[in-house]
Amino acid sequence: MSRTSSNLPWMSSLLQSQLKMARKSPRSSLPCENPPKVAGIPPSSLSVTLRFAYYGLAGNLITYLTNDLHQSTSTAIKNVNTWVGVSAIFPIFGAILADSLLGRFKTIILASAIYFFGMILLTLSVSVIPTHYREAVFFVALYILAFGEGGHKPCVQTFAADQFDEEKPEEKAAKSSFFNWWYLGIVAGASSAVLLVIYIQDNVGWTAGFGMLTGALGVALFIFLAGIKRYRKQAPVKSPFTMVAQVFVAAMRKRRVIETQQGLGICYDAGGTDVEGQPGNSRTLAATNQYRFLDKAMIIDNLDASSKPRNPWRLCSLNQVEEVKLVLRLLPIWLSCFMFTAVLAQTHTLFIKQGSTMIRSIGPNFQVPPASFQSLVGLTILFTIPIYDRIFVPAARKLTGHRSGVTMLQRIGIGLFLSIIEMVAAALVEAKRVSIAREHGLMDTPEATIPMSVWWILPQYMISGISDVFTVVGLQELFYDQMPESMRSLGAAAHVSVIGVGSFFNTAIITLVQAITAGSSGILLGNNLNRAHVDYFYWVLAVLSALNFCVYLWIASGFVYKKVEGEEPQQGKGLDLVM
């Protein structure tokens, strides 16, 4: 739908006034059911079980690589980071597949089947596969799992959130808490794996450990399929990249158009089909002043006015333009979170190696597996989320007037700041560990246990958990809420890909620091952890995280939240600044 006005001034105020005159149409009908919210339970159960399987593998992967495949510490860390990174990058392709071709439900089914096959192959690789083929089959299975992650991660959370009806105020309000409790369920599954499966892997065997993960996944997939008739299913739309490309191409083709002389009006979306072939949107976005070079894409000139049907590569609606702006605004936030996930990578790599050298006894006969200490992160999250949701949010809401207590960007920023503190704490504990090793003459005996309790590393794990509650959940909500509705699977993938790119970033930092320090005495991150200068590496991460935090504050201070006609702004009444 389009309207024209002669000699249109290029001013946001006029765009706003024209939008207020627009007649809003009912929400576009979608081929979906309207089930009770209980339909969200099976996808939640499937996601929890997949996280159980993922962390049952990822949580102890460095142990298998170093102890059973006999890789060096630095090589094993890089292999873990590469696999985690690929697992988190593939969701971008899965999101495109879901949004443009299969839909979220079918993508979940396909990805879960692939993941299940990968777990079966992984179990076989540590049991019946001949020894000289095991490493190759093991890595093939790993990357089949990464491929399955690509379809699952961007879709299951979004699919469960789709079971809420945004046009019902009570369900819309509940959706913000949904992200907290969803993450709590994910953490519960991950923590169970870290405590139970890793103990079985270390004390019974890898076959039993991986077999347990495979069996749990098969049961969860059956439960998910049993609820197939009760789900609300979103239909796939055109490729989201097509819409983005159309806006850029249209803006480029009209770069020389003079709005006040050649512009006959603007094309804007009022809930119907504005441009031939373009689907209508359920809500009308308000015009914003950022990235104004894209605004020319919605100018109607003489050629557009005389062309029927309209060319979507020459004329785009205001909603299309504003949706592309939403994506562009999220990109800098995405980039500024890489350091956070580089820090996060230490919990399943160096923290484990650090704890493995310390006293881990509980009672006379029980040794806690070093990888099981990752459960401290999960337990902290399980304890923190209810406090955050039931105590922190209501208290902050009274101060700020924001329905979630703090804005999504404030929440992310708090977590980024805590990640700096985490690295400082880890560096201080590691320096203490090395000093005790030196006092007892154990510097050159890396196999020896340092007479220092492993509970010294409790603070760094707990701070990691608290920072996750703020940053990870904040990113999940931000990339769901601020992405165009037709690109929400891609938004979930973008949030997940932060972890992947951050893992690659961590590998790059290790490689760079090793290259810089190659000529100095000692080997950074070598096999002898007592002389590996891990505390120096933690300080490097702390400094880089502090610099990154400053960049984040600058980026977030200019962020403009999504504005929808007829709805209140996202910001609260006070404390609208980032921090």
Coordinates of C-alpha atoms in Angstrom, one line a residue:
M1 CA 0.0 0.0 0.0
S2 CA 1.4 3.4 -0.9
R3 CA 0.4 7.0 -0.7
T4 CA 1.8 10.1 -2.3
S5 CA 2.1 13.8 -1.5
S6 CA 3.6 16.4 -3.7
N7 CA 6.8 18.1 -2.8
L8 CA 7.4 15.9 0.2
P9 CA 9.9 17.5 2.7
W10 CA 12.5 14.9 3.8
M11 CA 11.8 15.2 7.5
S12 CA 11.2 12.5 10.0
S13 CA 8.3 14.5 11.6
L14 CA 6.3 14.3 8.4
L15 CA 6.9 10.6 8.1
Q16 CA 5.6 10.2 11.6
S17 CA 2.5 12.3 10.9
Q18 CA 1.8 10.3 7.8
L19 CA 2.1 7.0 9.7
K20 CA -0.4 8.3 12.3
M21 CA -2.8 8.8 9.5
A22 CA -2.3 5.2 8.3
R23 CA -5.2 2.8 8.8
K24 CA -3.7 -0.3 10.6
S25 CA -5.0 -3.6 9.3
P26 CA -5.4 -6.7 11.4
R27 CA -2.5 -9.0 11.9
S28 CA -1.6 -11.0 8.9
S29 CA -3.0 -14.5 9.2
L30 CA -0.5 -17.3 9.4
P31 CA -0.9 -21.0 8.8
C32 CA -0.6 -21.9 12.4
E33 CA -2.7 -23.3 15.2
N34 CA -3.6 -21.5 18.4
P35 CA -2.7 -24.1 21.1
P36 CA -2.5 -23.7 24.8
K37 CA 0.9 -22.6 26.1
V38 CA 1.6 -26.1 27.3
A39 CA 2.6 -26.7 23.7
G40 CA 5.9 -25.0 24.5
I41 CA 6.9 -27.8 27.0
P42 CA 8.0 -30.5 24.4
P43 CA 10.3 -28.1 22.5
S44 CA 11.7 -26.9 25.8
S45 CA 12.3 -30.5 26.9
L46 CA 14.0 -31.2 23.5
S47 CA 16.2 -28.2 23.9
V48 CA 17.2 -29.1 27.5
T49 CA 18.1 -32.6 26.4
L50 CA 20.2 -31.3 23.5
R51 CA 22.0 -29.0 25.8
F52 CA 22.5 -32.1 28.1
A53 CA 24.0 -33.9 25.2
Y54 CA 26.1 -31.0 24.1
Y55 CA 27.6 -30.1 27.5
G56 CA 28.1 -33.8 28.3
L57 CA 30.5 -33.8 25.3
A58 CA 31.9 -30.3 25.3
G59 CA 32.4 -30.1 29.0
N60 CA 35.0 -32.9 29.0
L61 CA 36.2 -32.7 25.5
I62 CA 39.6 -31.3 26.4
T63 CA 40.2 -34.2 28.7
Y64 CA 39.5 -36.8 26.0
L65 CA 41.7 -34.9 23.5
T66 CA 44.7 -34.6 25.9
N67 CA 44.4 -38.0 27.8
D68 CA 43.0 -40.4 25.1
L69 CA 44.1 -38.8 21.9
H70 CA 47.3 -37.4 23.5
Q71 CA 47.1 -33.9 22.0
S72 CA 49.1 -31.0 23.6
T73 CA 47.2 -28.5 25.8
S74 CA 47.4 -25.7 23.3
T75 CA 46.4 -28.0 20.4
A76 CA 43.5 -29.4 22.4
I77 CA 42.3 -25.9 23.4
K78 CA 42.4 -24.8 19.7
N79 CA 40.5 -27.9 18.6
V80 CA 37.8 -27.4 21.3
N81 CA 37.5 -23.7 20.3
T82 CA 37.3 -24.6 16.6
W83 CA 34.5 -27.1 17.2
V84 CA 32.6 -24.8 19.5
G85 CA 33.0 -22.0 17.0
V86 CA 31.8 -24.1 14.0
S87 CA 28.9 -25.3 16.1
A88 CA 27.9 -21.7 16.8
I89 CA 28.4 -20.4 13.2
F90 CA 26.3 -23.1 11.5
P91 CA 23.1 -21.8 13.1
I92 CA 23.3 -18.8 10.8
F93 CA 22.7 -21.2 7.8
G94 CA 20.1 -23.1 9.8
A95 CA 18.2 -19.9 10.4
I96 CA 18.2 -18.9 6.7
L97 CA 16.9 -22.4 5.9
A98 CA 14.2 -22.1 8.5
D99 CA 13.1 -18.6 7.7
S100 CA 13.1 -18.9 3.9
L101 CA 12.4 -22.5 3.1
L102 CA 11.4 -25.2 5.6
G103 CA 10.0 -23.2 8.6
R104 CA 11.2 -23.6 12.1
F105 CA 9.3 -26.9 12.9
K106 CA 10.6 -28.9 10.0
T107 CA 14.1 -27.5 10.5
I108 CA 14.0 -28.7 14.1
I109 CA 13.0 -32.2 13.0
L110 CA 15.7 -32.4 10.4
A111 CA 18.4 -31.0 12.7
S112 CA 17.5 -33.3 15.6
A113 CA 17.7 -36.4 13.4
I114 CA 21.2 -35.3 12.2
Y115 CA 22.2 -34.7 15.8
F116 CA 20.9 -38.0 16.9
F117 CA 22.9 -39.8 14.2
G118 CA 26.0 -37.9 15.2
M119 CA 25.7 -39.0 18.8
I120 CA 25.3 -42.6 17.7
L121 CA 28.5 -42.3 15.6
L122 CA 30.3 -40.6 18.4
T123 CA 29.4 -43.5 20.8
L124 CA 30.6 -46.0 18.2
S125 CA 33.9 -44.1 17.7
V126 CA 35.0 -44.7 21.3
S127 CA 33.8 -48.3 21.5
V128 CA 33.6 -50.6 18.4
I129 CA 35.5 -48.6 15.8
P130 CA 39.1 -50.0 15.4
T131 CA 41.7 -48.0 17.4
H132 CA 43.6 -46.6 14.3
Y133 CA 40.4 -45.2 12.9
R134 CA 38.9 -43.8 16.1
E135 CA 40.4 -40.3 15.9
A136 CA 39.2 -39.7 12.4
V137 CA 35.7 -41.1 13.1
F138 CA 35.5 -39.1 16.3
F139 CA 36.1 -35.8 14.6
V140 CA 33.7 -36.7 11.8
A141 CA 31.0 -37.3 14.4
L142 CA 31.9 -34.1 16.1
Y143 CA 31.3 -32.0 13.0
I144 CA 28.1 -33.9 12.2
L145 CA 26.9 -32.8 15.6
A146 CA 28.0 -29.2 14.7
F147 CA 25.9 -29.4 11.6
G148 CA 22.9 -30.6 13.6
E149 CA 23.4 -27.7 16.1
G150 CA 23.1 -25.4 13.1
G151 CA 19.4 -26.3 12.6
H152 CA 18.5 -26.7 16.3
K153 CA 20.0 -23.6 18.0
P154 CA 18.3 -20.8 16.1
C155 CA 14.9 -22.5 15.9
V156 CA 13.9 -24.3 19.2
Q157 CA 14.0 -21.2 21.5
T158 CA 12.2 -19.1 18.8
F159 CA 9.7 -21.9 18.2
A160 CA 8.9 -22.1 21.9
A161 CA 8.6 -18.3 22.1
D162 CA 6.2 -18.4 19.2
Q163 CA 3.7 -20.2 21.4
F164 CA 3.1 -16.9 23.1
D165 CA 0.6 -14.6 21.4
E166 CA 2.1 -11.1 21.2
E167 CA -1.3 -9.5 20.7
K168 CA -2.4 -10.7 24.2
P169 CA -0.9 -8.3 26.8
E170 CA -0.6 -10.9 29.5
E171 CA 1.3 -13.3 27.2
K172 CA 3.5 -10.5 25.9
A173 CA 4.5 -9.6 29.4
A174 CA 5.2 -13.2 30.2
K175 CA 7.5 -13.5 27.2
S176 CA 10.2 -11.4 28.9
S177 CA 10.3 -13.8 31.9
F178 CA 10.2 -16.7 29.4
F179 CA 13.8 -16.0 28.4
N180 CA 15.0 -16.1 32.0
W181 CA 13.3 -19.4 32.7
W182 CA 14.2 -20.9 29.3
Y183 CA 17.8 -20.2 30.1
L184 CA 17.4 -21.7 33.5
G185 CA 16.1 -24.9 32.0
I186 CA 19.0 -25.0 29.5
V187 CA 21.5 -24.5 32.4
A188 CA 19.8 -27.2 34.4
G189 CA 20.3 -29.7 31.5
A190 CA 23.9 -28.5 31.1
S191 CA 24.7 -28.8 34.8
S192 CA 23.2 -32.3 35.0
A193 CA 25.5 -33.3 32.2
V194 CA 28.6 -31.8 33.8
L195 CA 27.9 -33.4 37.2
L196 CA 26.6 -36.8 36.1
V197 CA 27.9 -37.6 32.6
I198 CA 31.4 -36.4 33.1
Y199 CA 31.7 -38.5 36.3
I200 CA 30.6 -41.5 34.3
Q201 CA 33.1 -40.7 31.5
D202 CA 36.0 -40.4 34.0
N203 CA 35.1 -43.3 36.2
V204 CA 33.2 -45.8 34.1
G205 CA 34.2 -45.1 30.5
W206 CA 33.5 -42.9 27.5
T207 CA 31.2 -45.5 25.9
A208 CA 28.9 -45.4 28.9
G209 CA 29.0 -41.7 29.0
F210 CA 28.2 -41.1 25.4
G211 CA 25.7 -43.9 25.3
M212 CA 23.7 -42.1 28.1
L213 CA 23.6 -38.9 26.0
T214 CA 22.4 -40.8 23.0
G215 CA 19.6 -42.5 24.8
A216 CA 18.4 -39.3 26.5
L217 CA 18.3 -37.6 23.1
G218 CA 16.3 -40.4 21.5
V219 CA 13.6 -40.1 24.3
A220 CA 13.4 -36.3 24.0
L221 CA 13.0 -36.5 20.2
F222 CA 10.1 -39.0 20.7
I223 CA 8.4 -36.7 23.2
F224 CA 8.7 -33.7 20.9
L225 CA 7.2 -35.6 18.0
A226 CA 4.3 -36.7 20.2
G227 CA 3.1 -33.1 20.6
I228 CA 3.2 -32.3 16.9
K229 CA -0.5 -31.5 16.6
R230 CA -0.5 -28.9 19.4
Y231 CA 2.1 -26.5 18.2
R232 CA 1.7 -23.0 16.7
K233 CA 3.8 -23.1 13.5
Q234 CA 5.1 -20.1 11.6
A235 CA 5.2 -20.4 7.9
P236 CA 8.5 -19.7 6.1
V237 CA 8.8 -16.5 4.1
K238 CA 11.2 -15.3 1.5
S239 CA 14.9 -15.2 2.3
P240 CA 15.6 -12.4 4.7
F241 CA 18.7 -11.5 2.8
T242 CA 16.5 -10.7 -0.2
M243 CA 14.7 -8.0 1.6
V244 CA 17.9 -6.5 2.9
A245 CA 19.4 -6.6 -0.6
Q246 CA 16.3 -4.9 -2.0
V247 CA 16.6 -2.0 0.3
F248 CA 20.2 -1.4 -0.4
V249 CA 19.7 -1.7 -4.2
A250 CA 16.7 0.6 -4.2
A251 CA 18.6 3.2 -2.1
M252 CA 21.6 3.0 -4.4
R253 CA 19.4 3.4 -7.6
K254 CA 17.8 6.5 -6.1
R255 CA 20.9 8.0 -4.6
R256 CA 20.6 11.1 -6.9
V257 CA 16.9 11.6 -6.4
I258 CA 16.2 15.0 -4.8
E259 CA 13.4 14.4 -2.4
T260 CA 11.7 17.8 -2.4
Q261 CA 11.7 18.1 -6.2
Q262 CA 11.5 14.6 -7.5
G263 CA 9.8 12.8 -4.6
L264 CA 6.1 12.2 -5.1
G265 CA 5.7 10.5 -1.7
I266 CA 6.8 7.6 0.3
C267 CA 5.7 3.9 0.4
Y268 CA 5.0 2.7 3.8
D269 CA 3.6 -0.5 5.3
A270 CA 0.4 -0.4 7.1
G271 CA 0.0 -4.1 7.6
G272 CA -0.9 -5.2 4.1
T273 CA 1.1 -5.9 1.0
D274 CA 2.9 -2.6 0.1
V275 CA 5.2 -3.6 -2.8
E276 CA 4.4 -6.4 -5.2
G277 CA 5.6 -9.7 -3.9
Q278 CA 6.5 -8.4 -0.4
P279 CA 4.6 -9.9 2.6
G280 CA 2.9 -7.6 4.9
N281 CA 4.1 -7.1 8.5
S282 CA 2.0 -7.5 11.6
R283 CA 3.0 -4.2 13.1
T284 CA 4.0 -0.8 11.7
L285 CA 7.5 0.4 12.5
A286 CA 8.0 4.1 13.3
A287 CA 10.5 6.1 11.2
T288 CA 14.0 6.7 12.7
N289 CA 16.8 9.1 11.9
Q290 CA 19.7 6.6 11.8
Y291 CA 21.1 5.3 8.5
R292 CA 19.2 7.9 6.6
F293 CA 20.9 7.0 3.3
L294 CA 18.6 4.0 3.2
D295 CA 15.5 6.3 3.3
K296 CA 15.6 7.0 -0.4
A297 CA 14.6 3.4 -1.0
M298 CA 11.0 4.3 -0.1
I299 CA 10.7 7.5 -2.2
I300 CA 8.1 7.2 -4.9
D301 CA 9.3 9.0 -8.0
N302 CA 7.7 9.4 -11.4
L303 CA 8.9 6.0 -12.7
D304 CA 7.6 4.2 -9.6
A305 CA 4.2 6.0 -9.9
S306 CA 3.8 4.9 -13.5
S307 CA 4.9 1.3 -12.9
K308 CA 2.4 -1.4 -12.0
P309 CA 3.2 -3.8 -10.5
R310 CA 5.9 -1.9 -8.5
N311 CA 9.5 -3.1 -8.8
P312 CA 10.6 -4.4 -5.3
W313 CA 14.2 -3.7 -6.3
R314 CA 13.4 0.0 -6.9
L315 CA 10.8 0.8 -4.3
C316 CA 10.6 -0.5 -0.8
S317 CA 8.2 0.2 2.0
L318 CA 9.0 2.2 5.2
N319 CA 8.7 -1.0 7.2
Q320 CA 11.2 -2.8 5.0
V321 CA 13.7 0.1 5.4
E322 CA 13.2 0.2 9.1
E323 CA 13.7 -3.5 9.4
V324 CA 17.0 -3.3 7.6
K325 CA 18.0 -0.5 10.1
L326 CA 17.1 -2.9 12.9
V327 CA 19.6 -5.4 11.6
L328 CA 22.3 -2.7 11.1
R329 CA 21.9 -1.4 14.6
L330 CA 22.4 -4.9 16.0
L331 CA 25.7 -5.5 14.2
P332 CA 27.9 -3.3 16.4
I333 CA 26.4 -4.9 19.5
W334 CA 27.1 -8.3 18.0
L335 CA 30.8 -7.4 17.4
S336 CA 31.3 -5.9 20.8
C337 CA 30.4 -9.2 22.6
F338 CA 33.2 -11.3 21.1
M339 CA 35.5 -10.6 24.0
F340 CA 32.9 -11.8 26.5
T341 CA 32.7 -15.2 24.7
A342 CA 36.5 -15.4 24.5
V343 CA 36.5 -15.1 28.3
L344 CA 33.6 -17.6 28.5
A345 CA 35.7 -20.2 26.6
Q346 CA 38.1 -20.4 29.5
T347 CA 35.5 -22.2 31.7
H348 CA 35.7 -25.4 29.5
T349 CA 39.4 -25.2 28.7
L350 CA 42.0 -23.5 30.9
F351 CA 39.8 -23.5 34.1
I352 CA 39.6 -27.3 33.8
K353 CA 43.4 -27.7 33.4
Q354 CA 43.9 -25.3 36.2
G355 CA 41.7 -27.3 38.6
S356 CA 43.2 -30.6 37.5
T357 CA 46.4 -29.8 39.3
M358 CA 44.8 -28.9 42.6
I359 CA 43.5 -31.0 45.5
R360 CA 40.0 -32.2 44.5
S361 CA 39.3 -34.7 47.3
I362 CA 35.9 -34.9 49.0
G363 CA 36.3 -37.5 51.8
P364 CA 38.9 -40.2 51.7
N365 CA 37.9 -41.9 48.5
F366 CA 36.1 -39.5 46.2
Q367 CA 37.9 -37.3 43.6
V368 CA 35.8 -34.6 41.9
P369 CA 36.5 -34.8 38.1
P370 CA 38.1 -31.4 37.1
A371 CA 35.6 -30.8 34.3
S372 CA 32.7 -31.2 36.8
F373 CA 33.6 -27.8 38.3
Q374 CA 31.8 -26.3 35.3
S375 CA 28.7 -27.2 37.1
L376 CA 29.5 -24.3 39.5
V377 CA 28.6 -22.0 36.6
G378 CA 25.3 -23.7 36.1
L379 CA 24.5 -23.9 39.9
T380 CA 25.2 -20.2 40.2
I381 CA 22.9 -19.5 37.3
L382 CA 20.1 -21.7 38.8
F383 CA 20.4 -19.7 42.0
T384 CA 20.8 -16.3 40.4
I385 CA 17.9 -16.3 37.8
P386 CA 15.1 -16.6 40.4
I387 CA 16.7 -13.8 42.4
Y388 CA 17.0 -11.7 39.3
D389 CA 13.5 -12.4 38.1
R390 CA 11.7 -12.1 41.4
I391 CA 13.7 -9.6 43.4
F392 CA 16.1 -7.6 41.2
V393 CA 13.5 -6.9 38.4
P394 CA 10.7 -5.6 40.7
A395 CA 13.2 -3.5 42.7
A396 CA 14.8 -2.0 39.5
R397 CA 11.3 -1.5 38.0
K398 CA 10.4 0.9 40.8
L399 CA 13.5 2.9 40.1
T400 CA 13.5 3.0 36.3
G401 CA 9.9 2.5 35.3
H402 CA 11.0 -0.1 32.8
R403 CA 8.9 -3.3 32.7
S404 CA 12.0 -5.5 32.8
G405 CA 13.8 -3.4 35.5
V406 CA 16.7 -2.5 33.2
T407 CA 17.0 -2.2 29.5
M408 CA 18.4 -5.1 27.5
L409 CA 21.6 -3.1 26.8
Q410 CA 22.1 -2.3 30.4
R411 CA 21.7 -6.0 31.3
I412 CA 24.3 -7.0 28.7
G413 CA 26.7 -4.2 29.9
I414 CA 26.6 -5.4 33.5
G415 CA 27.6 -8.9 32.3
L416 CA 30.5 -7.5 30.2
F417 CA 31.8 -5.7 33.2
L418 CA 31.6 -8.8 35.4
S419 CA 33.6 -10.7 32.8
I420 CA 36.5 -8.3 33.5
I421 CA 36.3 -9.1 37.2
E422 CA 36.2 -12.8 36.4
M423 CA 39.6 -12.7 34.5
V424 CA 41.2 -10.6 37.3
A425 CA 40.0 -13.2 39.9
A426 CA 41.3 -16.1 37.7
A427 CA 44.7 -14.4 37.2
L428 CA 45.1 -13.8 41.0
V429 CA 44.2 -17.4 41.8
E430 CA 46.5 -18.8 39.2
A431 CA 49.4 -16.6 40.5
K432 CA 48.7 -18.0 43.9
R433 CA 48.7 -21.6 42.6
V434 CA 52.1 -21.1 40.8
S435 CA 53.6 -19.5 43.9
I436 CA 52.6 -22.6 46.0
A437 CA 54.0 -24.9 43.4
R438 CA 57.3 -22.9 43.5
E439 CA 57.4 -23.1 47.3
H440 CA 57.1 -26.9 47.3
G441 CA 59.5 -27.4 44.5
L442 CA 56.9 -28.7 42.0
M443 CA 57.5 -26.3 39.1
D444 CA 58.9 -29.1 36.9
T445 CA 56.6 -31.9 38.0
P446 CA 53.4 -31.1 36.2
E447 CA 51.8 -34.4 37.1
A448 CA 52.0 -33.6 40.8
T449 CA 49.1 -32.3 42.8
I450 CA 49.6 -28.8 44.1
P451 CA 48.8 -28.6 47.9
M452 CA 46.1 -26.0 47.3
S453 CA 42.3 -26.6 47.5
V454 CA 40.4 -26.6 44.2
W455 CA 37.8 -24.4 45.9
W456 CA 40.0 -21.4 45.3
I457 CA 38.7 -21.4 41.7
L458 CA 35.1 -21.2 43.0
P459 CA 34.9 -17.3 42.7
Q460 CA 35.9 -17.3 39.0
Y461 CA 33.3 -19.9 38.1
M462 CA 30.6 -18.1 40.1
I463 CA 31.3 -14.7 38.5
S464 CA 31.1 -16.4 35.2
G465 CA 27.7 -17.7 36.0
I466 CA 26.4 -14.3 37.2
S467 CA 27.8 -12.6 34.1
D468 CA 26.0 -15.2 32.0
V469 CA 22.7 -14.3 33.6
F470 CA 23.1 -10.8 32.5
T471 CA 24.9 -10.9 29.1
V472 CA 23.8 -14.3 27.6
V473 CA 20.1 -13.9 28.5
G474 CA 20.2 -10.2 27.6
L475 CA 21.6 -11.1 24.2
Q476 CA 18.9 -13.8 23.7
E477 CA 16.2 -11.3 24.4
L478 CA 17.8 -8.5 22.4
F479 CA 18.2 -10.5 19.3
Y480 CA 14.7 -11.9 19.5
D481 CA 13.0 -8.6 20.4
Q482 CA 14.9 -6.2 18.1
M483 CA 15.1 -8.3 14.9
P484 CA 12.3 -8.1 12.3
E485 CA 9.6 -10.7 13.0
S486 CA 10.4 -12.5 9.8
M487 CA 14.1 -12.8 10.8
R488 CA 13.8 -14.0 14.3
S489 CA 15.4 -17.4 13.6
L490 CA 18.3 -15.4 12.1
G491 CA 18.4 -13.3 15.3
A492 CA 18.7 -16.4 17.5
A493 CA 21.5 -17.6 15.2
A494 CA 23.2 -14.3 15.5
H495 CA 23.2 -14.5 19.3
V496 CA 24.5 -18.0 19.2
S497 CA 27.2 -17.1 16.6
V498 CA 28.6 -14.6 19.1
I499 CA 29.8 -17.6 21.0
G500 CA 31.3 -19.2 17.9
V501 CA 33.2 -16.2 16.7
G502 CA 34.3 -15.5 20.3
S503 CA 35.8 -19.0 20.4
F504 CA 37.7 -18.3 17.1
F505 CA 38.7 -15.0 18.6
N506 CA 40.1 -16.7 21.7
T507 CA 42.1 -19.0 19.5
A508 CA 43.5 -16.0 17.6
I509 CA 44.5 -14.3 20.9
I510 CA 46.3 -17.5 22.0
T511 CA 48.2 -17.8 18.7
L512 CA 49.1 -14.1 18.6
V513 CA 50.3 -14.1 22.2
Q514 CA 52.3 -17.3 21.7
A515 CA 54.0 -15.7 18.6
I516 CA 54.8 -12.5 20.5
T517 CA 56.3 -14.4 23.5
A518 CA 58.0 -17.1 21.5
G519 CA 61.5 -15.7 22.2
S520 CA 61.0 -15.3 25.9
S521 CA 61.8 -17.8 28.6
G522 CA 59.0 -20.4 29.2
I523 CA 56.3 -21.5 26.9
L524 CA 52.9 -19.7 27.1
L525 CA 50.1 -22.3 27.6
G526 CA 52.6 -25.2 27.3
N527 CA 52.0 -28.7 28.6
N528 CA 53.7 -27.9 32.0
L529 CA 51.0 -25.7 33.4
N530 CA 53.3 -24.6 36.2
R531 CA 55.5 -22.8 33.7
A532 CA 52.8 -21.9 31.2
H533 CA 52.2 -18.4 32.5
V534 CA 48.4 -18.9 32.4
D535 CA 48.0 -15.9 34.8
Y536 CA 49.7 -13.6 32.2
F537 CA 47.2 -14.8 29.6
Y538 CA 44.3 -14.1 32.0
W539 CA 45.6 -10.6 32.5
V540 CA 45.7 -10.1 28.7
L541 CA 42.1 -11.1 28.5
A542 CA 41.2 -8.8 31.4
V543 CA 42.8 -5.8 29.7
L544 CA 41.2 -6.6 26.3
S545 CA 37.8 -7.1 28.0
A546 CA 38.2 -3.7 29.7
L547 CA 38.9 -2.0 26.4
N548 CA 36.1 -3.9 24.7
F549 CA 33.7 -2.7 27.5
C550 CA 34.6 0.9 26.8
V551 CA 33.8 0.4 23.1
Y552 CA 30.5 -1.3 24.1
L553 CA 29.4 1.7 26.2
W554 CA 30.1 4.0 23.2
I555 CA 28.2 1.8 20.8
A556 CA 25.2 1.2 23.1
S557 CA 24.9 4.9 24.0
G558 CA 23.8 5.6 20.4
F559 CA 21.5 2.5 20.1
V560 CA 17.9 3.2 19.1
Y561 CA 15.4 0.5 20.2
K562 CA 12.6 -0.7 17.9
K563 CA 9.8 1.8 17.7
V564 CA 6.3 0.5 16.8
E565 CA 3.4 2.8 16.1
G566 CA 0.9 2.7 18.9
E567 CA 3.2 1.1 21.5
E568 CA 5.3 2.7 24.3
P569 CA 9.0 3.0 23.7
Q570 CA 11.3 0.3 25.0
Q571 CA 13.3 2.5 27.4
G572 CA 12.2 3.1 30.9
K573 CA 11.2 6.4 32.4
G574 CA 14.6 7.0 34.0
L575 CA 18.1 5.7 33.5
D576 CA 17.8 5.7 29.8
L577 CA 21.5 5.7 29.4
V578 CA 23.4 2.4 29.0
M579 CA 24.9 2.4 32.4

